[in-house]
Coordinates of C-alpha atoms in Angstrom, one line a residue:
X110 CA 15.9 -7.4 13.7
X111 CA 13.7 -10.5 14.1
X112 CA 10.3 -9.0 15.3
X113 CA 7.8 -6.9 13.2
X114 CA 4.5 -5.6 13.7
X115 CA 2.4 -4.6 10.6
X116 CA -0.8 -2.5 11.8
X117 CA -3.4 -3.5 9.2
X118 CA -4.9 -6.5 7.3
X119 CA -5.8 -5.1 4.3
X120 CA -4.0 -5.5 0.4
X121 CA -1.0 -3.7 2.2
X122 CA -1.1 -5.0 5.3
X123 CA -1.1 -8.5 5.1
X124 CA 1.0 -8.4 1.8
X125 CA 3.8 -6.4 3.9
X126 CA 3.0 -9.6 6.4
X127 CA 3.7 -12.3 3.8
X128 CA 6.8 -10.8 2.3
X129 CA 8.3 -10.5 5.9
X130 CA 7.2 -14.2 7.3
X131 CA 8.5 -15.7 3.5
X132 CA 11.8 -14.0 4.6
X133 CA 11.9 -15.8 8.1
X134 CA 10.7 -13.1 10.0
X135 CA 8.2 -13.5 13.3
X136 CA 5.3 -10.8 12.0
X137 CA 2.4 -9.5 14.1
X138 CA -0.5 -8.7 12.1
X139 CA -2.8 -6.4 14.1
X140 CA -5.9 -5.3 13.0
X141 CA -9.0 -3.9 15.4
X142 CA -11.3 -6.2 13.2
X143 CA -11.0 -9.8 13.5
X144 CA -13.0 -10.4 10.6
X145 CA -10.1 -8.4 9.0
X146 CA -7.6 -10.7 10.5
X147 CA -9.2 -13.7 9.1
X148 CA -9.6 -12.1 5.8
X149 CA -6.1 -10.9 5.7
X150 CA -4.6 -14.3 6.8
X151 CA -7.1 -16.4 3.8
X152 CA -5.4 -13.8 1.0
X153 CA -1.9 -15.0 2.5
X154 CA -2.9 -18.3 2.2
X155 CA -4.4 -18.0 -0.6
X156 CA -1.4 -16.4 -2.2
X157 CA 1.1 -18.3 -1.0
X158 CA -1.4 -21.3 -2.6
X159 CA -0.5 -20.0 -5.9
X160 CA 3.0 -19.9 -5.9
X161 CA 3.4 -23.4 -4.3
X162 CA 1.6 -24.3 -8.0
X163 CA 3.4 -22.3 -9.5
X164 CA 6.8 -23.9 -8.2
X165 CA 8.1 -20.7 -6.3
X166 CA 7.9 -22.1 -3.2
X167 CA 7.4 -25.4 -1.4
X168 CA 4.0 -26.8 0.4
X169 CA 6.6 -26.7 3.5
X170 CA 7.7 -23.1 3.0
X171 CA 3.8 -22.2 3.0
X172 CA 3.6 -23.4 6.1
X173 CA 6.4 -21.7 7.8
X174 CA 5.4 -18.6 6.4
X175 CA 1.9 -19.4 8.0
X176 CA 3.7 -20.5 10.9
X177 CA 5.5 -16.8 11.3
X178 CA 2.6 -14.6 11.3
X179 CA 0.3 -14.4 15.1
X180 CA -2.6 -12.0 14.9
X181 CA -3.8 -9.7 17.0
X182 CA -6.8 -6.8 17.6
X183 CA -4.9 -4.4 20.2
X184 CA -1.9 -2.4 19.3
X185 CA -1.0 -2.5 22.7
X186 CA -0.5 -6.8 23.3
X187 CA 0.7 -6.8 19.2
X188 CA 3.8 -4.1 19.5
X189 CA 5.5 -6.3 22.7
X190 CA 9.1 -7.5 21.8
X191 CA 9.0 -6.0 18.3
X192 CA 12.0 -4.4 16.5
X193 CA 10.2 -2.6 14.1
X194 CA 6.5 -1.7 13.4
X195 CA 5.1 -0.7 9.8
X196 CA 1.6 1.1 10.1
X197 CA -0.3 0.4 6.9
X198 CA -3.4 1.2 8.0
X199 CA -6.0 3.3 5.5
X200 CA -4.2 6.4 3.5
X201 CA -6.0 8.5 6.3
X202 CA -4.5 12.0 7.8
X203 CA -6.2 12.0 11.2
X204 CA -6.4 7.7 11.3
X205 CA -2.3 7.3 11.1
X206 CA -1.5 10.6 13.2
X207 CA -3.6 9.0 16.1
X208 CA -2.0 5.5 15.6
X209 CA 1.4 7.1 15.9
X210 CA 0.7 8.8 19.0
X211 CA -0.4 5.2 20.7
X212 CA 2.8 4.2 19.3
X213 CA 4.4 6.3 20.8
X214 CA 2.7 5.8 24.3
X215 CA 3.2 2.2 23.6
X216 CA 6.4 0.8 22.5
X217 CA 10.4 1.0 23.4
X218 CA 11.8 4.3 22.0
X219 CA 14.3 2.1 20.7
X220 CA 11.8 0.4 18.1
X221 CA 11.7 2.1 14.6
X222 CA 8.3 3.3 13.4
X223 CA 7.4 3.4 9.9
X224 CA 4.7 4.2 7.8
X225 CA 3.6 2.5 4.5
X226 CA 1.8 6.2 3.5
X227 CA 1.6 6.6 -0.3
X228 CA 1.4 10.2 0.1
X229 CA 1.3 11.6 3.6
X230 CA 4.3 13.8 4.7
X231 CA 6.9 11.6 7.0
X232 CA 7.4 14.7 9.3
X233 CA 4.1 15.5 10.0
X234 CA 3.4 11.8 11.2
X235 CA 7.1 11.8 13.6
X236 CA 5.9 14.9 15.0
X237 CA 3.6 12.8 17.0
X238 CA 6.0 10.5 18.1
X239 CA 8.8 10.7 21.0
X240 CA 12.0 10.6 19.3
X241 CA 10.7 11.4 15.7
X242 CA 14.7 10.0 14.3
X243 CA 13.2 6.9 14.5
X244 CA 10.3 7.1 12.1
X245 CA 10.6 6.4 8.3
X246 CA 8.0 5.7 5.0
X247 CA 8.2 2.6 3.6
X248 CA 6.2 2.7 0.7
X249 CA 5.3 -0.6 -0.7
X250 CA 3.6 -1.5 -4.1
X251 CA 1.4 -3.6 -5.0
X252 CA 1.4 -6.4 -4.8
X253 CA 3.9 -6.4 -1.9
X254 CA 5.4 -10.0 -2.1
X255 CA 5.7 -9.7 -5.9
X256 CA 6.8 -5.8 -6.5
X257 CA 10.4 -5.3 -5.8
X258 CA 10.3 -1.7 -5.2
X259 CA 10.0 0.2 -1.4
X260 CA 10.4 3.6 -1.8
X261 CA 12.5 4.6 1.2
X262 CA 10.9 8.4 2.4
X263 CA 13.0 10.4 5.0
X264 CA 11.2 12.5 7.4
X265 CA 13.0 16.0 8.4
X266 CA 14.1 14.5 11.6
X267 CA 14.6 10.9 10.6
X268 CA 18.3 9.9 11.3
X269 CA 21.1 8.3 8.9
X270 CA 21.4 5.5 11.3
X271 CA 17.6 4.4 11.0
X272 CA 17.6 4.9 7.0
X273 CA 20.9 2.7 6.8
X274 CA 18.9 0.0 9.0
X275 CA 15.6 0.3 6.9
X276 CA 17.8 0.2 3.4
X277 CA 19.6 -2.8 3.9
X278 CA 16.3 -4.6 5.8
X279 CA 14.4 -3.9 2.7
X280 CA 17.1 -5.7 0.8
X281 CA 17.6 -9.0 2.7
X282 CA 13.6 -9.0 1.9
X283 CA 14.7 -9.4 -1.8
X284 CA 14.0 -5.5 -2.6
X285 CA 15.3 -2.7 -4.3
X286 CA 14.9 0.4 -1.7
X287 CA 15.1 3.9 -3.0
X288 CA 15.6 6.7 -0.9
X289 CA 13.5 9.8 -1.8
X290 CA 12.8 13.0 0.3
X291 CA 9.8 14.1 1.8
X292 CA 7.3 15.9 -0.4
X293 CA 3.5 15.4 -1.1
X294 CA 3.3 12.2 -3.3
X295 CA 6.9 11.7 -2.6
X296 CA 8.3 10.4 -6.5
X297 CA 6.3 7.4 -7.1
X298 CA 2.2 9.2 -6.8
X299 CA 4.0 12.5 -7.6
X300 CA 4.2 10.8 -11.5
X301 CA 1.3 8.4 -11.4
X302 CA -1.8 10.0 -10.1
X303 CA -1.5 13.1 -12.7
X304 CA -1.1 10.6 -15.4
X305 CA -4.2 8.4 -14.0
X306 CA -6.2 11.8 -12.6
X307 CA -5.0 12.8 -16.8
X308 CA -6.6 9.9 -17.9
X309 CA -9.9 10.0 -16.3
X310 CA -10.5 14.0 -17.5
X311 CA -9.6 12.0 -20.8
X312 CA -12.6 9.9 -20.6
X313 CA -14.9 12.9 -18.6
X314 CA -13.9 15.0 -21.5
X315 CA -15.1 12.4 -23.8
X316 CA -12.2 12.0 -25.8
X317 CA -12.2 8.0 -25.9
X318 CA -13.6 5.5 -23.8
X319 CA -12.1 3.2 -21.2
X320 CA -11.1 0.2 -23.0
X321 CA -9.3 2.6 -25.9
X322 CA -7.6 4.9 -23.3
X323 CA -6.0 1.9 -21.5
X324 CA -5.3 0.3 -24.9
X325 CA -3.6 3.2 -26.0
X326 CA -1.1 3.3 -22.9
X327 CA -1.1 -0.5 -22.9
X328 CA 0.2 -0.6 -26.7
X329 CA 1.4 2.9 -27.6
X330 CA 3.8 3.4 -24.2
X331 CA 4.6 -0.3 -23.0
X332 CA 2.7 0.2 -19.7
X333 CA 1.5 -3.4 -18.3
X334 CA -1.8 -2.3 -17.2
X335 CA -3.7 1.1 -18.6
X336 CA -4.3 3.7 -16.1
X337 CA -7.7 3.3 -15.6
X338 CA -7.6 -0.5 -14.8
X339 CA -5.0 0.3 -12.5
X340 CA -6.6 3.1 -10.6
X341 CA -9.4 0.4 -10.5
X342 CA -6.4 -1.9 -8.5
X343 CA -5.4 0.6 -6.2
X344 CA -8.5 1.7 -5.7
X345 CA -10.2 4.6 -6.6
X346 CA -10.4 6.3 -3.5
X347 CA -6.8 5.6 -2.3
X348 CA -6.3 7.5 -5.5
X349 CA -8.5 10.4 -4.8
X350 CA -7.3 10.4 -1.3
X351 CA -3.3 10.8 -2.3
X352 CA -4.7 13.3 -5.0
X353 CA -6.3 15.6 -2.2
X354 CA -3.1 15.0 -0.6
X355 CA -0.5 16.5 -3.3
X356 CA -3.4 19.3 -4.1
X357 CA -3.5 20.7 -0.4
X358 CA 0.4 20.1 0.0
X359 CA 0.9 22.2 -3.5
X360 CA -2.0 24.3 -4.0
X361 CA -1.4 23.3 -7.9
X362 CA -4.5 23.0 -9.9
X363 CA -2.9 20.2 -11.8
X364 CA -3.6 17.9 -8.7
X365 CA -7.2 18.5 -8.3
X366 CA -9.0 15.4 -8.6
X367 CA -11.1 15.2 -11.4
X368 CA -14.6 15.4 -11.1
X369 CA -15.7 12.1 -12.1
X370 CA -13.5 10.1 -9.7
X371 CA -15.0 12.5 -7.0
X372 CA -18.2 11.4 -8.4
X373 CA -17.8 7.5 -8.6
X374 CA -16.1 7.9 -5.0
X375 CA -19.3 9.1 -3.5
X376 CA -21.2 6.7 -5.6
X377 CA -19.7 3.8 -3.8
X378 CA -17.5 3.1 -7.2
X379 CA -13.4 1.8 -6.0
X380 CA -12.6 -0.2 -8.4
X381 CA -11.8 -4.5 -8.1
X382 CA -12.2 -3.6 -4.0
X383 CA -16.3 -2.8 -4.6
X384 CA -16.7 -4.9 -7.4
X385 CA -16.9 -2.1 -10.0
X386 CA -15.1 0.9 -11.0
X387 CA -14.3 1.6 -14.4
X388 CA -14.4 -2.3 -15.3
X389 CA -17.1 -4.5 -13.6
X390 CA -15.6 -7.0 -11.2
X391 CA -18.9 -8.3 -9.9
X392 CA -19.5 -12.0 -9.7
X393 CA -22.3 -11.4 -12.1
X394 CA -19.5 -10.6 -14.5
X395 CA -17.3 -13.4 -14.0
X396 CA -19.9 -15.9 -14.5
X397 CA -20.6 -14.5 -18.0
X398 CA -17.0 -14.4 -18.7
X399 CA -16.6 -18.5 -18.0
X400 CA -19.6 -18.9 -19.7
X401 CA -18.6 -17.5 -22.6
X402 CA -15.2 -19.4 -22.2
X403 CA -17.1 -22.3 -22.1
X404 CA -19.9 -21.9 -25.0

């Protein structure tokens, strides 16, 4: 396996790009935006940039990475000659059901789909597909080059052969793949978003505030980040989306979102992406913070 395509530029995408070019692989990033493209490509570089200061890597293994990735706008001209594609386009239903099919029109029945879905069942996306043994999840975290975890989800139909390939890739890209089985959520959002969709009632109920809820779980439980700055990182309505997910796939009250993540959804509210969820990211804010740095 030399060749992969990654459908999508966003924090996903182009991560899943980066951590495949660092490992020598030829990656085609496709994306119908170019403006995404060139965006995607700049975080890359940008990240790569960082741990060439840091001493991770070398100004020359930038550049080969670099080197590795082509981009393109049609699925079509960007799937050619691949081994394996990874869709990790928006955690849509009706968006990643109607990329499959193309796939399916499109490539080798030979190449192995996967899907970087966070919450989305496996079987329901190969049942678009000719030959569903071949597709797989690959759920990344974020962020990709850094996190060493894929969760490995198998689809109803998706074949030992196909796991075995996708295991030991996700290895030689310096991972740890765990193989889970196809439910709503899968393991990883099936523990996370109750605890973050937990935390937010938390705050709706008025119980503490932001800064003490994530302080609490910071301090109290050893977590890195709280869960309401994190939600703010994944973004708040990737979150509401995977909740809506595991609520329809369960009919369990204890996965309806919470009304005040509804709420700031609508409102325009993600989190870091918009520049303001339950922090302020705006560059309003960062001024006053070097200022202060600086007084």
């Amino acid at each position: 396996m030399k060749t992969i395509a990654v459908i999508g530029a966003g924090t996903m995408g182009n991560g899943i790009a980066h951590t495949f070019a660092q490992s020598g692989f030829t990656v085609k990033l496709i994306d119908v935006s170019e403006k995404s493209l060139e965006k995607g490509m700049a975080t890359i570089a940008a990240n790569l940039d960082r741990m060439v200061t840091k001493g991770t890597i070398t100004e020359e293994d930038k550049h080969k990475t670099i080197g590795n990735i082509i981009t393109y706008t049609d699925i079509k001209d960007g799937v050619v000659g691949t081994d394996l594609v990874i869709e990790a386009a928006t955690e849509n239903v009706g968006l990643k059901l109607q990329i499959f099919k193309q796939l399916s029109d499109v490539c080798d029945h030979n190449v192995i789909l996967a899907t970087n879905t966070s919450s989305i069942s496996i079987t329901q996306i190969a049942a678009q597909v000719v030959h569903p043994e071949r597709v797989i999840g690959m759920h990344f975290m974020n962020p990709v080059p850094i996190m060493k975890l894929v969760e490995i989800i198998r689809g109803y139909s998706t074949s030992d052969e196909v796991t075995k390939i996708i295991m030991d890739l996700s290895v030689k890209l310096g991972k740890t793949p765990t193989e889970v089985n196809d439910y709503p959520g899968f393991v990883a959002n099936r523990i996370l978003m109750p605890m973050i969709n937990e935390a937010i009632e938390t705050l709706y109920n008025g119980v503490a505030g932001v800064y003490e809820i994530d302080t609490v779980m910071k301090l109290g439980m050893a977590h890195p980040m709280g869960p309401l700055q994190l939600a703010d990182f994944i973004g708040l309505d990737v979150c509401l989306s995977i909740l809506n997910v595991m609520y329809d796939g369960f009919k369990n009250p204890k996965y309806a979102p919470c009304p005040l993540l509804v709420n700031m959804v609508m409102a325009g509210k993600k989190g870091v992406k918009s520049g303001e969820g339950f922090y302020d990211y705006s560059e309003s804010k960062k001024a006053e913070k070097v200022s202060k740095q600086f007084a």
